[in-house]
mmCIF file of C-alpha atoms in Angstrom:
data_model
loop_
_atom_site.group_PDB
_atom_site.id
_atom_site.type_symbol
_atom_site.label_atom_id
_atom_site.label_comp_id
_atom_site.label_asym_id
_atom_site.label_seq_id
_atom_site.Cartn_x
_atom_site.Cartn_y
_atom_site.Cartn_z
ATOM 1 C CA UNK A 1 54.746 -189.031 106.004
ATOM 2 C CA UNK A 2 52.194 -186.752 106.674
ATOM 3 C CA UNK A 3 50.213 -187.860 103.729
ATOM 4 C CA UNK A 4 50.061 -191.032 105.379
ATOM 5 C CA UNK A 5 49.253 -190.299 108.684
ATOM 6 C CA UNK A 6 45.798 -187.632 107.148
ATOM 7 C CA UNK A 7 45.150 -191.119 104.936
ATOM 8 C CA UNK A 8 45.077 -193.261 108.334
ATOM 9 C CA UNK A 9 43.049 -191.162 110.196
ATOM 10 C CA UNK A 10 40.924 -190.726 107.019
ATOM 11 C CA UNK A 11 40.347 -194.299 107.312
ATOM 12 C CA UNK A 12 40.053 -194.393 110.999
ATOM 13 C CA UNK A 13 36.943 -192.051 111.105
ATOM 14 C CA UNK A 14 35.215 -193.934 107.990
ATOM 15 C CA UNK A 15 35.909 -197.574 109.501
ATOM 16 C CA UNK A 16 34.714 -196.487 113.272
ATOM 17 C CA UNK A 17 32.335 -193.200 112.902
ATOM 18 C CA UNK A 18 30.493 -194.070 109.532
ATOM 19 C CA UNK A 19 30.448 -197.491 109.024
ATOM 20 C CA UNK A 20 29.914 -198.122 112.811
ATOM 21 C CA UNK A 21 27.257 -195.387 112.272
ATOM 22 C CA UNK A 22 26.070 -197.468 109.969
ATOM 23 C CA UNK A 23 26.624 -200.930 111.711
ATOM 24 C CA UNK A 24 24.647 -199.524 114.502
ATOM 25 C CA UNK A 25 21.837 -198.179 112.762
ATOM 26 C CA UNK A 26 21.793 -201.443 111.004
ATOM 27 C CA UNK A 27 21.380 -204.010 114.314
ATOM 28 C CA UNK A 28 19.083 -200.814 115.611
ATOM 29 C CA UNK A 29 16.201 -202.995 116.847
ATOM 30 C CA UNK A 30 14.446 -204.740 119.633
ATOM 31 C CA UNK A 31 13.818 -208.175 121.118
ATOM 32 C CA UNK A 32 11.361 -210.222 122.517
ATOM 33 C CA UNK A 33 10.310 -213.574 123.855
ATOM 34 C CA UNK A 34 8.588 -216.187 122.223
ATOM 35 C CA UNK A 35 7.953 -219.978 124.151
ATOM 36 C CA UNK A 36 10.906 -219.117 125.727
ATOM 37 C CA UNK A 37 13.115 -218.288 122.938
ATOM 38 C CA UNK A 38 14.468 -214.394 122.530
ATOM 39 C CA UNK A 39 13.580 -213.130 118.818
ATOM 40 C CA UNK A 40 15.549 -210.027 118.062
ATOM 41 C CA UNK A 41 14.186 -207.993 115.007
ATOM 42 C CA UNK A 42 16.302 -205.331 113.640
ATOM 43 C CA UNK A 43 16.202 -202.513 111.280
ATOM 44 C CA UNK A 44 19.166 -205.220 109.087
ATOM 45 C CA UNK A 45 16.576 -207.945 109.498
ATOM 46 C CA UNK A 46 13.418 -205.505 107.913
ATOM 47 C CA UNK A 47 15.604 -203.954 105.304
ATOM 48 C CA UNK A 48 16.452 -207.986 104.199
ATOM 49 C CA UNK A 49 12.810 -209.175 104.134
ATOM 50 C CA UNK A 50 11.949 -206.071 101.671
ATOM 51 C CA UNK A 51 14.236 -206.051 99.154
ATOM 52 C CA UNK A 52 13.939 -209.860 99.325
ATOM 53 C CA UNK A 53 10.128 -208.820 98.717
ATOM 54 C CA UNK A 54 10.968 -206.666 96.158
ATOM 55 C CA UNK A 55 13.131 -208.552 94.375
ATOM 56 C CA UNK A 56 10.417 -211.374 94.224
ATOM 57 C CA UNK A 57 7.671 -209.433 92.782
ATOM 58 C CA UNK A 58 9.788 -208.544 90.059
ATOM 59 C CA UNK A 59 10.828 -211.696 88.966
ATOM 60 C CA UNK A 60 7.523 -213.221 89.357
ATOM 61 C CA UNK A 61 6.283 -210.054 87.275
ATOM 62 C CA UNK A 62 8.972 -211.148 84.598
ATOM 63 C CA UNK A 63 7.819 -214.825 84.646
ATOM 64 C CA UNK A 64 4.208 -214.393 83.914
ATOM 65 C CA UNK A 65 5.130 -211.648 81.408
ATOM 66 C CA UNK A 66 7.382 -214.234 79.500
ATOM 67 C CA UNK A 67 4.885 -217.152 79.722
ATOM 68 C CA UNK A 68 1.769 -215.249 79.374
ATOM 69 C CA UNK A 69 2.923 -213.353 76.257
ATOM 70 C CA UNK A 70 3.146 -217.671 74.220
ATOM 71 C CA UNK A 71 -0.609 -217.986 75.818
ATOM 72 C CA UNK A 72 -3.798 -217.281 73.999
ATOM 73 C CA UNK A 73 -6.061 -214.319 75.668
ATOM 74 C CA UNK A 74 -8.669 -217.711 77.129
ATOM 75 C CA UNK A 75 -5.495 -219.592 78.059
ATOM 76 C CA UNK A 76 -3.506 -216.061 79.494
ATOM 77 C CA UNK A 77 -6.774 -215.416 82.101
ATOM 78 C CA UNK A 78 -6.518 -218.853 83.689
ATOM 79 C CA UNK A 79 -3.266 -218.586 83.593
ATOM 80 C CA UNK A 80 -3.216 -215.265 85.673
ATOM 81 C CA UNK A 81 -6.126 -216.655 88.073
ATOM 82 C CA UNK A 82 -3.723 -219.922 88.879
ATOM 83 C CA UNK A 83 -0.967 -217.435 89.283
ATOM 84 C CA UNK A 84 -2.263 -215.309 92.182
ATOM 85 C CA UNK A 85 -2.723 -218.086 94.452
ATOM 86 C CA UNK A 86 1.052 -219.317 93.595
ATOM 87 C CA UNK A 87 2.622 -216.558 94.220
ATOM 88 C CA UNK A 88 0.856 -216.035 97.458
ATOM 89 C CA UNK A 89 3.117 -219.700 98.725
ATOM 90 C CA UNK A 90 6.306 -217.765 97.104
ATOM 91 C CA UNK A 91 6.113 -214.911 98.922
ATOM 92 C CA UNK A 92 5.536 -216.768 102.451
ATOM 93 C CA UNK A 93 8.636 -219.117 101.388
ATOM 94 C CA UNK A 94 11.032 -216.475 100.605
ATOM 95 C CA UNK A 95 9.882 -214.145 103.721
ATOM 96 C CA UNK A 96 10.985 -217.321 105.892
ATOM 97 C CA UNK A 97 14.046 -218.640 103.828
ATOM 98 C CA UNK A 98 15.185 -214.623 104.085
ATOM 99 C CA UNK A 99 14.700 -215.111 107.838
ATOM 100 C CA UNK A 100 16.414 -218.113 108.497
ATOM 101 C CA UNK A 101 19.397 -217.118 106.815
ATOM 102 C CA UNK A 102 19.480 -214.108 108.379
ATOM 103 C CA UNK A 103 19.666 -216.185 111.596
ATOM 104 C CA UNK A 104 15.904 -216.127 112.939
ATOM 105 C CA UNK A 105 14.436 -219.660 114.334
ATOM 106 C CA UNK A 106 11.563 -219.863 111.852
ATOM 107 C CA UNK A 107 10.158 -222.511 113.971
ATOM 108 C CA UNK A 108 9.641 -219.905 116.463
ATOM 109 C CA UNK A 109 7.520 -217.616 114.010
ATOM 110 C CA UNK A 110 5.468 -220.965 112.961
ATOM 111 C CA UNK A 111 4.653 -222.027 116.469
ATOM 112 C CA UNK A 112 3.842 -218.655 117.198
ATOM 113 C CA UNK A 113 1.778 -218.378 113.828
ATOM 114 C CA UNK A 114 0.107 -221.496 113.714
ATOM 115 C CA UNK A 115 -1.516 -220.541 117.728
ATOM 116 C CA UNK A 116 -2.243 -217.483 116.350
ATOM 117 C CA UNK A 117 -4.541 -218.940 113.230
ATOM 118 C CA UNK A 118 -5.991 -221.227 115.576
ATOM 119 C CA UNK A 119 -7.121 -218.186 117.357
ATOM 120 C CA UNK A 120 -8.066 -216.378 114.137
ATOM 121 C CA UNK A 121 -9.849 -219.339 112.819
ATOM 122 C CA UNK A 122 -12.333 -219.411 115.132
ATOM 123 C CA UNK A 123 -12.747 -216.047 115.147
ATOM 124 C CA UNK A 124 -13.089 -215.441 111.638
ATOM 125 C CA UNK A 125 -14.309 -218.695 110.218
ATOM 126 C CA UNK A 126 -16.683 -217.397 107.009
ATOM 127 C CA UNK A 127 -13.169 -215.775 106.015
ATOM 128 C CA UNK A 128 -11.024 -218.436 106.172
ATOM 129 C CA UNK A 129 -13.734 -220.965 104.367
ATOM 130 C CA UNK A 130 -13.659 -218.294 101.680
ATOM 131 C CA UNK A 131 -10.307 -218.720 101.608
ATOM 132 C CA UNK A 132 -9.959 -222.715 101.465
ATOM 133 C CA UNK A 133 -13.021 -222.363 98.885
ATOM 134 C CA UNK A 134 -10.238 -219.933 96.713
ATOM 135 C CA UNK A 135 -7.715 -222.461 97.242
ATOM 136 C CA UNK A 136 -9.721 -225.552 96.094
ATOM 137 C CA UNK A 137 -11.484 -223.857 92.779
ATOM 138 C CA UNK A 138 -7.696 -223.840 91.756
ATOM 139 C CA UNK A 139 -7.002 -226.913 92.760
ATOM 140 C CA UNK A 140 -9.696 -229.130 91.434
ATOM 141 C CA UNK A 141 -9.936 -226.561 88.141
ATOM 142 C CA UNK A 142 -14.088 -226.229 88.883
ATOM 143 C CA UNK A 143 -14.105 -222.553 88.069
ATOM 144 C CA UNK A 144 -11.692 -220.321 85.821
ATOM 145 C CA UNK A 145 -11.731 -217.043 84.200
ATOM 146 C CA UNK A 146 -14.207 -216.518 81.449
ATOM 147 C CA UNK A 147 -16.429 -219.413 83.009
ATOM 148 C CA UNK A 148 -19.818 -218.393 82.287
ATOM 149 C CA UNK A 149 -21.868 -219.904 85.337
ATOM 150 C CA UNK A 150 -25.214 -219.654 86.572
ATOM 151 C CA UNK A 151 -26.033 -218.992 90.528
ATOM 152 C CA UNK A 152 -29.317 -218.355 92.000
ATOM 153 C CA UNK A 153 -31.275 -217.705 88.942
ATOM 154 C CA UNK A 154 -28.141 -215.186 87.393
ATOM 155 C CA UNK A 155 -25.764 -215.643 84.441
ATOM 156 C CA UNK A 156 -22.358 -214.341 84.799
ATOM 157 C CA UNK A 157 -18.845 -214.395 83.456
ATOM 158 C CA UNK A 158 -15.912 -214.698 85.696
ATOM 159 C CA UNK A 159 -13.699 -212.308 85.111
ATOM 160 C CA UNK A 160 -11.568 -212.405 88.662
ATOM 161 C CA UNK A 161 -10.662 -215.051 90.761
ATOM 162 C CA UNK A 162 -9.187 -213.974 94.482
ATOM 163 C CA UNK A 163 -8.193 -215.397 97.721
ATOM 164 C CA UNK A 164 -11.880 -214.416 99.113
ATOM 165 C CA UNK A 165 -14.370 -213.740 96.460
ATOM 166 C CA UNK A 166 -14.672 -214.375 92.929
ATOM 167 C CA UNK A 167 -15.785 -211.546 90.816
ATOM 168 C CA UNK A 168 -18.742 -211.816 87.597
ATOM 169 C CA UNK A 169 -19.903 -209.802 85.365
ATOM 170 C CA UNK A 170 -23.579 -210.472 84.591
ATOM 171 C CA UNK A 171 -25.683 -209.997 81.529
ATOM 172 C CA UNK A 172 -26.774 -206.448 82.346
ATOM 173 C CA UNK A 173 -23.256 -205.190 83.116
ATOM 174 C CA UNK A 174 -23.674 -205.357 86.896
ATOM 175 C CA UNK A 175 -20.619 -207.215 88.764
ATOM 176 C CA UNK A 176 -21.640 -209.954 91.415
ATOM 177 C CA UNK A 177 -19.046 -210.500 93.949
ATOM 178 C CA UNK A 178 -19.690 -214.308 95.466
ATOM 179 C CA UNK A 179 -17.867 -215.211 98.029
ATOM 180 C CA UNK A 180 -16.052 -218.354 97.465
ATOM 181 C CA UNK A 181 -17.468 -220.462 100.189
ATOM 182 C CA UNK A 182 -20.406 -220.665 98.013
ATOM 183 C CA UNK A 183 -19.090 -222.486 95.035
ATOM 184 C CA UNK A 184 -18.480 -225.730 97.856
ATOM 185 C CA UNK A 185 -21.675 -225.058 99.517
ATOM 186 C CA UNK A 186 -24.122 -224.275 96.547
ATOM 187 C CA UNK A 187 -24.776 -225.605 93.175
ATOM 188 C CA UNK A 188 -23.450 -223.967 90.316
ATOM 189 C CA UNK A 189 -24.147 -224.521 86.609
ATOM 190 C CA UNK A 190 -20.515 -224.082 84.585
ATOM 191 C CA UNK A 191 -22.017 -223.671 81.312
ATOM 192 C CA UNK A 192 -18.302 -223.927 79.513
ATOM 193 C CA UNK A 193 -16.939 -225.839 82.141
ATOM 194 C CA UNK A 194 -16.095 -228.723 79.579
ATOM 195 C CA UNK A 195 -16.036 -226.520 76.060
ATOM 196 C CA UNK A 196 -17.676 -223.202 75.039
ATOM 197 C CA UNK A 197 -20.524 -224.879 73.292
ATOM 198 C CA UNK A 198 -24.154 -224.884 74.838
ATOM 199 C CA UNK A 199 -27.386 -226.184 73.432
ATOM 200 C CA UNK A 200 -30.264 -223.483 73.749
ATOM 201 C CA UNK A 201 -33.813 -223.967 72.683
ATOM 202 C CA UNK A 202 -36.574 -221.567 72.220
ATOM 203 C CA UNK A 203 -40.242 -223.371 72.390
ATOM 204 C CA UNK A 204 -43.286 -222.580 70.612
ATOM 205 C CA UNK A 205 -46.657 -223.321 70.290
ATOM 206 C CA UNK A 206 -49.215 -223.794 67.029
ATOM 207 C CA UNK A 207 -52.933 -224.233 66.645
ATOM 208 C CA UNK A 208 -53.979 -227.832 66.144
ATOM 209 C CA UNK A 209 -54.608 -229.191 62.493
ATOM 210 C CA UNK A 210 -51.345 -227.336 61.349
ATOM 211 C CA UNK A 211 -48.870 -229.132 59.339
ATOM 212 C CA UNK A 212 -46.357 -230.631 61.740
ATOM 213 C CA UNK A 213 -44.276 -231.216 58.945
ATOM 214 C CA UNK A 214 -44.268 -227.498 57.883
ATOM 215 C CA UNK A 215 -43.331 -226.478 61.598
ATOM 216 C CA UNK A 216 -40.549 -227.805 61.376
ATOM 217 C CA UNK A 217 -39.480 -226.957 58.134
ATOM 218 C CA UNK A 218 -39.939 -223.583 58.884
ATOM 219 C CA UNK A 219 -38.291 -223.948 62.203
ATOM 220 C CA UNK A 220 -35.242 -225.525 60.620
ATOM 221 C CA UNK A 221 -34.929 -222.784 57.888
ATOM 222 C CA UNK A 222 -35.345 -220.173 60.597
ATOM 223 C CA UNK A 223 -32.462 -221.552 62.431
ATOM 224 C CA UNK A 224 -30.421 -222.067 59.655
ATOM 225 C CA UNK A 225 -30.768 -218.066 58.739
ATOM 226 C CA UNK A 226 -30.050 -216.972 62.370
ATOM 227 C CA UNK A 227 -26.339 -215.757 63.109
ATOM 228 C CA UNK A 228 -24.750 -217.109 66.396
ATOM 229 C CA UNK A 229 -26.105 -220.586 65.779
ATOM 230 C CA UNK A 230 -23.457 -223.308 64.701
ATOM 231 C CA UNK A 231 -24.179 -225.324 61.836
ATOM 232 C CA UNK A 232 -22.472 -227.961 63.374
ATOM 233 C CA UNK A 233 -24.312 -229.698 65.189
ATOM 234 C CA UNK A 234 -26.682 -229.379 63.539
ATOM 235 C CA UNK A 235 -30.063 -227.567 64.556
ATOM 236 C CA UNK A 236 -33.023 -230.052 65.145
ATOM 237 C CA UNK A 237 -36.796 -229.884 66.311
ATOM 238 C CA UNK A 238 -38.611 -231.617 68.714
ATOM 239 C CA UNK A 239 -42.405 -232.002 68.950
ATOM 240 C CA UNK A 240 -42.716 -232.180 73.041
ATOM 241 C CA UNK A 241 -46.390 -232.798 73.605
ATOM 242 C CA UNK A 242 -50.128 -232.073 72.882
ATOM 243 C CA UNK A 243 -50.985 -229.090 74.970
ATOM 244 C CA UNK A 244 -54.389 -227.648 76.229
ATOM 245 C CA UNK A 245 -54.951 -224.935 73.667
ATOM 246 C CA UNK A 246 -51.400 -225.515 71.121
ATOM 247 C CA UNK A 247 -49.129 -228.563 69.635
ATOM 248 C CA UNK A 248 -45.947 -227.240 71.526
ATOM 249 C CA UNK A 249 -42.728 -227.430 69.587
ATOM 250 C CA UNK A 250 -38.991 -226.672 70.793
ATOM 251 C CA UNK A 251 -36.291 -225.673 68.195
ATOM 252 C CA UNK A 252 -32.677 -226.993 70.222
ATOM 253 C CA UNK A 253 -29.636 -225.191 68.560
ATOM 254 C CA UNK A 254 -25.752 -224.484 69.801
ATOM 255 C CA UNK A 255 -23.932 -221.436 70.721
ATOM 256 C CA UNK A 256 -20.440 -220.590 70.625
ATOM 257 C CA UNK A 257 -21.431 -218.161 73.436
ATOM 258 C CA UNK A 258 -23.801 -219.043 75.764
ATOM 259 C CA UNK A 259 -23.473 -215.641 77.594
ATOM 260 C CA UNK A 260 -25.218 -213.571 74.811
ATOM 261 C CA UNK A 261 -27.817 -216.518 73.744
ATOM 262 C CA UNK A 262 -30.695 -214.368 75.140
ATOM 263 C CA UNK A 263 -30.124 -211.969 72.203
ATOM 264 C CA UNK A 264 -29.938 -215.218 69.406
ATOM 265 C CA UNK A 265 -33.239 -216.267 70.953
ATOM 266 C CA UNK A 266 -34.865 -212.861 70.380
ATOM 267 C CA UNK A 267 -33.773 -212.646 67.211
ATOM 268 C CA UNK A 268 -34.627 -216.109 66.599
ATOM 269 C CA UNK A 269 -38.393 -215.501 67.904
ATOM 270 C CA UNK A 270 -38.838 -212.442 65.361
ATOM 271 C CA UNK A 271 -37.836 -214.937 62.753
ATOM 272 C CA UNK A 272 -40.346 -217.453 63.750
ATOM 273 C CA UNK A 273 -42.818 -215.192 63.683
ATOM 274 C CA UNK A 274 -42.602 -213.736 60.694
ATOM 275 C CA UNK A 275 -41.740 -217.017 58.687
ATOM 276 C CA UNK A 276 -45.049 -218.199 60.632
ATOM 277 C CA UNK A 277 -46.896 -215.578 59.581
ATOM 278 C CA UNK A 278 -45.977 -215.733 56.020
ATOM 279 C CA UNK A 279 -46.352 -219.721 56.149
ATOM 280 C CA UNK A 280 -50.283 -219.150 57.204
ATOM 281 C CA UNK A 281 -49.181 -221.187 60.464
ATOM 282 C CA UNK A 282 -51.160 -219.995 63.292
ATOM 283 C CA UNK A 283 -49.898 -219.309 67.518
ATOM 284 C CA UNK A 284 -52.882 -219.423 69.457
ATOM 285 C CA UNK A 285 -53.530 -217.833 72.619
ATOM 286 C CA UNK A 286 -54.872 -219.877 75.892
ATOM 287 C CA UNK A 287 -58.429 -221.070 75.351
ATOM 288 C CA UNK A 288 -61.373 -222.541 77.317
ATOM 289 C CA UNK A 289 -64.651 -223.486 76.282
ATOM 290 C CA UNK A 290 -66.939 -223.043 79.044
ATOM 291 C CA UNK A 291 -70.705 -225.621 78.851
ATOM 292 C CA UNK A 292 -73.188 -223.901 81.166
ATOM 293 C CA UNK A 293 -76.179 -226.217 82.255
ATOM 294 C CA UNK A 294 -79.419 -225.120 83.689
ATOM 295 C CA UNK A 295 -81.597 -227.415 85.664
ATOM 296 C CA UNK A 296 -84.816 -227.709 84.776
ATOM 297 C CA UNK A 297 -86.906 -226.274 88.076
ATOM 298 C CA UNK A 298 -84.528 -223.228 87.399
ATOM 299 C CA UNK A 299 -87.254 -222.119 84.621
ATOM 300 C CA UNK A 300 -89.806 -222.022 87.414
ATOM 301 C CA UNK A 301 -87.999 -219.997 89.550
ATOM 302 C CA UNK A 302 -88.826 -216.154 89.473
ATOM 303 C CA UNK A 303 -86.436 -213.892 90.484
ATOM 304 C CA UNK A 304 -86.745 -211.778 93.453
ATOM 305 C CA UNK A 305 -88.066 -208.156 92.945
ATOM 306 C CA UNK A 306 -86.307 -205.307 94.079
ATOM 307 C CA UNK A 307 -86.993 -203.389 97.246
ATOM 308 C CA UNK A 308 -89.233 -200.285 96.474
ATOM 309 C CA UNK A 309 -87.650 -198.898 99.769
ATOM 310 C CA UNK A 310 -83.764 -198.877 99.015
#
């Protein structure tokens, strides 16, 4: 009997002391009003929207781990860049699901939200077009990781796409961060916006009377030898026009990779001058010929002596 009596009040202090303890601590909070409407927020309600936050970003974690790892490394980057922006949606949809069933009026929150971005928006209107400019390079698929564009006389290669800026790494290893407004506002050149494969050309000039048929043999055969060029398509020469001092040639070939084509030119250019050499093909340098014409009361003109006195 006495057994029973310790187990009751054993229960009796756990049900009212520690678990009310516990009850309490749990609708610990305060209230306030919104249009009207009384919003309570308690220490229950935080707790909820956490682990529900938590919980989230681990399964999202798990979901691009399990797609990602079927991707290749091109496809896995635009993959990831996509994925930022969605889970951005998820995380505002579960905060406000968690909410609701918790027993908050979500429309309260989103009339009190949506006055509040109207207040930001004005406020902070570069941001938020950064923003919407994030949002649409997604959407309309004009820009994706490993994009190698051109902006404002610089070639880059995206290698992170975010909310607000979009982050390149350019040819000399320095990192441009654009903001994202700037890919609506400006023109960009995608150079693999369609496929990897760019057409470069390096241009050249020989003397006149050379063989124009040798040029561009020896062009041809230089581009042919030159690694980083595809041989399909196939290289080809053009001869562009009769200049002042030089017949000026360009030799058009493809990349794989236009963001390293600067080094396949220079490489190309030592071969084209050296096969030129060797070839008895000539560059020539700028060159005027200047006619000088005297009049002929010019002969009878003496010139003037110089001053004894200076």
């Amino acid at each position: 009997m006495q057994d029973q009596s310790t187990k009751e009040k054993v229960t009796e202090v756990i049900e009212q002391d520690i678990w009310g303890l516990m009850l309490d601590i749990w609708n610990a909070g305060f209230s306030y009003t919104i249009g009207g409407e009384n919003l309570k927020v308690t220490v229950g309600l935080v707790v909820l929207v956490i682990l529900a936050f938590l919980l989230t970003s681990v399964v999202l974690r798990i979901i691009r781990s399990f797609i990602t790892s079927k991707l290749l490394e091109e496809d896995k980057l635009k993959f990831i860049s996509v994925f930022k922006f969605i889970k951005y949606f998820v995380y505002l949809a579960v905060i406000l699901i968690t909410l609701s069933s918790a027993g908050v009026d979500v429309t309260i929150l989103l009339t009190a939200s949506a006055a509040l971005f109207v207040g930001l928006g004005l406020a902070l209107q570069e941001l938020f077009q950064d923003v919407i400019g994030g949002i649409f390079i997604i959407l309309d698929k004009s820009l994706l990781v490993g994009d190698v564009i051109e902006m404002e006389g610089r070639v880059a290669r995206v290698f992170e796409i975010k909310l607000r800026t979009t982050r390149a790494l350019t040819r000399d290893d320095k990192v441009m961060i654009i903001p994202n407004h700037k890919f609506i506002s400006d023109t960009v050149y995608n150079y693999t916006q369609n496929h990897k494969t760019t057409r470069e050309a390096v241009k050249v000039g020989v003397s006149y009377g050379s063989d124009v048929e040798k040029v561009r043999e020896v062009l041809l055969e230089c581009a042919r030898e030159q690694k980083g060029i595809l041989k399909k398509p196939e290289p080809f020469v053009l001869f562009e026009d009769f200049g002042d001092s030089a017949l000026l040639f360009a030799l058009h070939f493809y990349v794989s990779d236009s963001f390293v084509d600067p080094k396949v030119k220079s490489e190309l250019r030592f071969k084209v001058n050296n096969k030129f050499r060797l070839n008895n093909i000539t560059i020539p340098f700028p060159q005027r010929d200047v006619h000088m014409f005297y009049p002929k009361n010019m002969e009878n003109i003496v010139p003037n002596e110089p001053d004894e006195d200076l």
